[in-house]
Amino acid sequence: MRTVIQRVRHASVTIDGQLKSKIGQGLLVLVGIEDKDTQEDIEWLAKKITNLRIFDDENGVMNRSVTDIDGEILIVSQFTLYASTKKGNRPSYLKASKPGIAIPMYEAFCEEVGLQLGKPVQTGTFGADMKVELLNDGPVTIWIDSQNKE
């Protein structure tokens, strides 16, 4: 699984002009899924994201997690995180899982993040044409790939 995590003041998802989800201070998580991802990847990433210390403490040092600040999380599926641009100018998305695999993994990931956070997360709609708005705080943007645990 690949994620792009953005520390936000607020974020929202709109589909067909209708507000689907919104959060205040917290994290916007874009997630891509590939066929070799497992429940272990879901659990590892959920724990990593909810404990990632990227919010300022009282001294202005990034030392607090989204859990520590009682923040919110919005998770949006994004197959384009698996874009390959090796050949030509049109990205290939062959590594991204098809909906039959990706949807259950996405739903399990959202559920696990909610368990780790201690409250439900907000989501987009898998496969929908979504308009995602955010106010990136910092900006702080972090990329994590469960297949490359650095």
mmCIF file of C-alpha atoms in Angstrom:
data_model
loop_
_atom_site.group_PDB
_atom_site.id
_atom_site.type_symbol
_atom_site.label_atom_id
_atom_site.label_comp_id
_atom_site.label_asym_id
_atom_site.label_seq_id
_atom_site.Cartn_x
_atom_site.Cartn_y
_atom_site.Cartn_z
ATOM 1 C CA MET A 1 0.000 0.000 0.000
ATOM 2 C CA ARG A 2 1.166 3.472 -0.790
ATOM 3 C CA THR A 3 -0.022 6.510 1.088
ATOM 4 C CA VAL A 4 0.449 10.225 0.887
ATOM 5 C CA ILE A 5 -0.316 11.803 4.250
ATOM 6 C CA GLN A 6 -1.000 15.504 4.520
ATOM 7 C CA ARG A 7 -1.343 17.415 7.771
ATOM 8 C CA VAL A 8 -4.399 19.619 7.280
ATOM 9 C CA ARG A 9 -6.335 22.360 9.006
ATOM 10 C CA HIS A 10 -9.389 21.019 7.172
ATOM 11 C CA ALA A 11 -10.224 18.801 4.195
ATOM 12 C CA SER A 12 -13.314 17.670 2.318
ATOM 13 C CA VAL A 13 -14.552 15.460 -0.512
ATOM 14 C CA THR A 14 -17.321 16.532 -2.869
ATOM 15 C CA ILE A 15 -18.926 14.192 -5.422
ATOM 16 C CA ASP A 16 -21.305 15.485 -8.122
ATOM 17 C CA GLY A 17 -21.569 18.804 -6.280
ATOM 18 C CA GLN A 18 -22.589 17.137 -3.003
ATOM 19 C CA LEU A 19 -20.403 17.219 0.111
ATOM 20 C CA LYS A 20 -19.526 13.597 0.960
ATOM 21 C CA SER A 21 -17.109 14.042 3.877
ATOM 22 C CA LYS A 22 -15.229 16.726 5.745
ATOM 23 C CA ILE A 23 -12.815 16.980 8.628
ATOM 24 C CA GLY A 24 -11.239 19.689 10.722
ATOM 25 C CA GLN A 25 -7.646 19.508 11.942
ATOM 26 C CA GLY A 26 -6.045 16.165 11.227
ATOM 27 C CA LEU A 27 -4.792 14.095 8.311
ATOM 28 C CA LEU A 28 -5.819 13.655 4.711
ATOM 29 C CA VAL A 29 -4.618 10.210 3.634
ATOM 30 C CA LEU A 30 -4.497 9.268 -0.045
ATOM 31 C CA VAL A 31 -4.131 5.482 -0.397
ATOM 32 C CA GLY A 32 -3.252 3.243 -3.314
ATOM 33 C CA ILE A 33 -3.482 -0.548 -3.215
ATOM 34 C CA GLU A 34 -1.635 -3.257 -5.146
ATOM 35 C CA ASP A 35 -2.404 -6.977 -5.370
ATOM 36 C CA LYS A 36 0.396 -8.079 -3.051
ATOM 37 C CA ASP A 37 -0.879 -5.986 -0.123
ATOM 38 C CA THR A 38 -2.037 -7.946 2.917
ATOM 39 C CA GLN A 39 -3.755 -7.502 6.268
ATOM 40 C CA GLU A 40 -0.261 -7.059 7.719
ATOM 41 C CA ASP A 41 0.242 -4.015 5.461
ATOM 42 C CA ILE A 42 -3.099 -2.595 6.585
ATOM 43 C CA GLU A 43 -2.282 -2.994 10.274
ATOM 44 C CA TRP A 44 1.280 -1.666 9.942
ATOM 45 C CA LEU A 45 0.195 1.424 7.984
ATOM 46 C CA ALA A 46 -2.775 2.174 10.248
ATOM 47 C CA LYS A 47 -0.546 2.091 13.313
ATOM 48 C CA LYS A 48 2.172 4.131 11.601
ATOM 49 C CA ILE A 49 -0.240 6.819 10.408
ATOM 50 C CA THR A 50 -2.132 7.247 13.680
ATOM 51 C CA ASN A 51 1.120 7.443 15.662
ATOM 52 C CA LEU A 52 3.082 9.622 13.230
ATOM 53 C CA ARG A 53 4.337 12.579 15.277
ATOM 54 C CA ILE A 54 3.833 15.461 12.848
ATOM 55 C CA PHE A 55 1.752 17.908 14.921
ATOM 56 C CA ASP A 56 3.361 20.665 16.954
ATOM 57 C CA ASP A 57 3.690 20.425 20.712
ATOM 58 C CA GLU A 58 3.620 23.440 23.033
ATOM 59 C CA ASN A 59 7.192 24.295 21.949
ATOM 60 C CA GLY A 60 6.395 24.275 18.229
ATOM 61 C CA VAL A 61 8.179 20.956 17.681
ATOM 62 C CA MET A 62 6.521 18.218 15.622
ATOM 63 C CA ASN A 63 6.122 15.794 18.511
ATOM 64 C CA ARG A 64 2.414 14.922 18.657
ATOM 65 C CA SER A 65 0.300 12.451 16.678
ATOM 66 C CA VAL A 66 -3.200 12.852 15.282
ATOM 67 C CA THR A 67 -4.342 10.711 18.203
ATOM 68 C CA ASP A 68 -2.584 13.015 20.693
ATOM 69 C CA ILE A 69 -4.398 16.082 19.340
ATOM 70 C CA ASP A 70 -7.763 14.283 19.019
ATOM 71 C CA GLY A 71 -7.650 15.041 15.302
ATOM 72 C CA GLU A 72 -9.646 13.591 12.458
ATOM 73 C CA ILE A 73 -8.686 11.531 9.411
ATOM 74 C CA LEU A 74 -10.083 11.591 5.883
ATOM 75 C CA ILE A 75 -9.049 8.633 3.685
ATOM 76 C CA VAL A 76 -9.366 8.836 -0.098
ATOM 77 C CA SER A 77 -8.619 5.982 -2.511
ATOM 78 C CA GLN A 78 -6.106 6.974 -5.189
ATOM 79 C CA PHE A 79 -5.009 4.311 -7.678
ATOM 80 C CA THR A 80 -2.773 6.869 -9.407
ATOM 81 C CA LEU A 81 -0.240 6.458 -6.584
ATOM 82 C CA TYR A 82 0.829 3.362 -8.535
ATOM 83 C CA ALA A 83 1.450 5.273 -11.763
ATOM 84 C CA SER A 84 4.485 4.091 -13.702
ATOM 85 C CA THR A 85 6.050 6.775 -15.880
ATOM 86 C CA LYS A 86 9.004 4.700 -17.027
ATOM 87 C CA LYS A 87 7.949 4.552 -20.681
ATOM 88 C CA GLY A 88 6.440 7.402 -22.664
ATOM 89 C CA ASN A 89 4.291 10.198 -21.322
ATOM 90 C CA ARG A 90 1.092 8.320 -20.530
ATOM 91 C CA PRO A 91 1.286 6.781 -17.049
ATOM 92 C CA SER A 92 0.570 3.070 -16.693
ATOM 93 C CA TYR A 93 -1.510 1.891 -13.755
ATOM 94 C CA LEU A 94 -0.934 -1.860 -14.149
ATOM 95 C CA LYS A 95 0.380 -2.235 -10.582
ATOM 96 C CA ALA A 96 -2.780 -0.765 -9.042
ATOM 97 C CA SER A 97 -5.285 -3.372 -7.860
ATOM 98 C CA LYS A 98 -8.579 -3.763 -9.674
ATOM 99 C CA PRO A 99 -11.768 -2.951 -7.713
ATOM 100 C CA GLY A 100 -12.456 -6.597 -6.767
ATOM 101 C CA ILE A 101 -9.283 -6.620 -4.674
ATOM 102 C CA ALA A 102 -8.902 -2.926 -3.899
ATOM 103 C CA ILE A 103 -12.369 -2.164 -2.513
ATOM 104 C CA PRO A 104 -12.281 -4.747 0.327
ATOM 105 C CA MET A 105 -8.689 -3.715 1.144
ATOM 106 C CA TYR A 106 -9.646 -0.025 1.169
ATOM 107 C CA GLU A 107 -12.622 -0.698 3.426
ATOM 108 C CA ALA A 108 -10.497 -2.830 5.781
ATOM 109 C CA PHE A 109 -7.840 -0.100 5.872
ATOM 110 C CA CYS A 110 -10.415 2.572 6.751
ATOM 111 C CA GLU A 111 -11.828 0.361 9.500
ATOM 112 C CA GLU A 112 -8.368 -0.390 10.959
ATOM 113 C CA VAL A 113 -7.354 3.285 10.929
ATOM 114 C CA GLY A 114 -10.602 4.093 12.746
ATOM 115 C CA LEU A 115 -9.833 1.424 15.363
ATOM 116 C CA GLN A 116 -6.313 2.794 15.869
ATOM 117 C CA LEU A 117 -7.634 6.375 16.011
ATOM 118 C CA GLY A 118 -10.411 5.469 18.425
ATOM 119 C CA LYS A 119 -13.176 6.930 16.258
ATOM 120 C CA PRO A 120 -14.539 6.489 12.731
ATOM 121 C CA VAL A 121 -12.660 8.039 9.834
ATOM 122 C CA GLN A 122 -14.219 9.999 7.002
ATOM 123 C CA THR A 123 -13.879 8.649 3.467
ATOM 124 C CA GLY A 124 -14.317 9.362 -0.180
ATOM 125 C CA THR A 125 -16.160 6.960 -2.475
ATOM 126 C CA PHE A 126 -14.031 4.339 -4.183
ATOM 127 C CA GLY A 127 -13.893 4.892 -7.935
ATOM 128 C CA ALA A 128 -15.908 8.125 -7.894
ATOM 129 C CA ASP A 129 -14.835 11.363 -9.562
ATOM 130 C CA MET A 130 -14.044 13.231 -6.355
ATOM 131 C CA LYS A 131 -13.132 16.843 -5.748
ATOM 132 C CA VAL A 132 -10.779 16.925 -2.779
ATOM 133 C CA GLU A 133 -10.146 20.228 -1.035
ATOM 134 C CA LEU A 134 -7.637 20.786 1.729
ATOM 135 C CA LEU A 135 -5.716 23.394 3.593
ATOM 136 C CA ASN A 136 -2.300 21.777 4.014
ATOM 137 C CA ASP A 137 -0.838 22.822 7.364
ATOM 138 C CA GLY A 138 2.889 23.498 7.187
ATOM 139 C CA PRO A 139 2.925 22.251 4.502
ATOM 140 C CA VAL A 140 3.566 18.779 5.856
ATOM 141 C CA THR A 141 3.286 15.937 3.325
ATOM 142 C CA ILE A 142 4.710 12.454 3.914
ATOM 143 C CA TRP A 143 4.831 9.433 1.607
ATOM 144 C CA ILE A 144 4.792 5.913 3.111
ATOM 145 C CA ASP A 145 4.904 2.617 1.197
ATOM 146 C CA SER A 146 4.270 -0.583 3.178
ATOM 147 C CA GLN A 147 6.490 -2.517 0.756
ATOM 148 C CA ASN A 148 9.412 -0.189 1.499
ATOM 149 C CA LYS A 149 9.532 0.206 5.285
ATOM 150 C CA GLU A 150 12.305 2.768 5.698
#
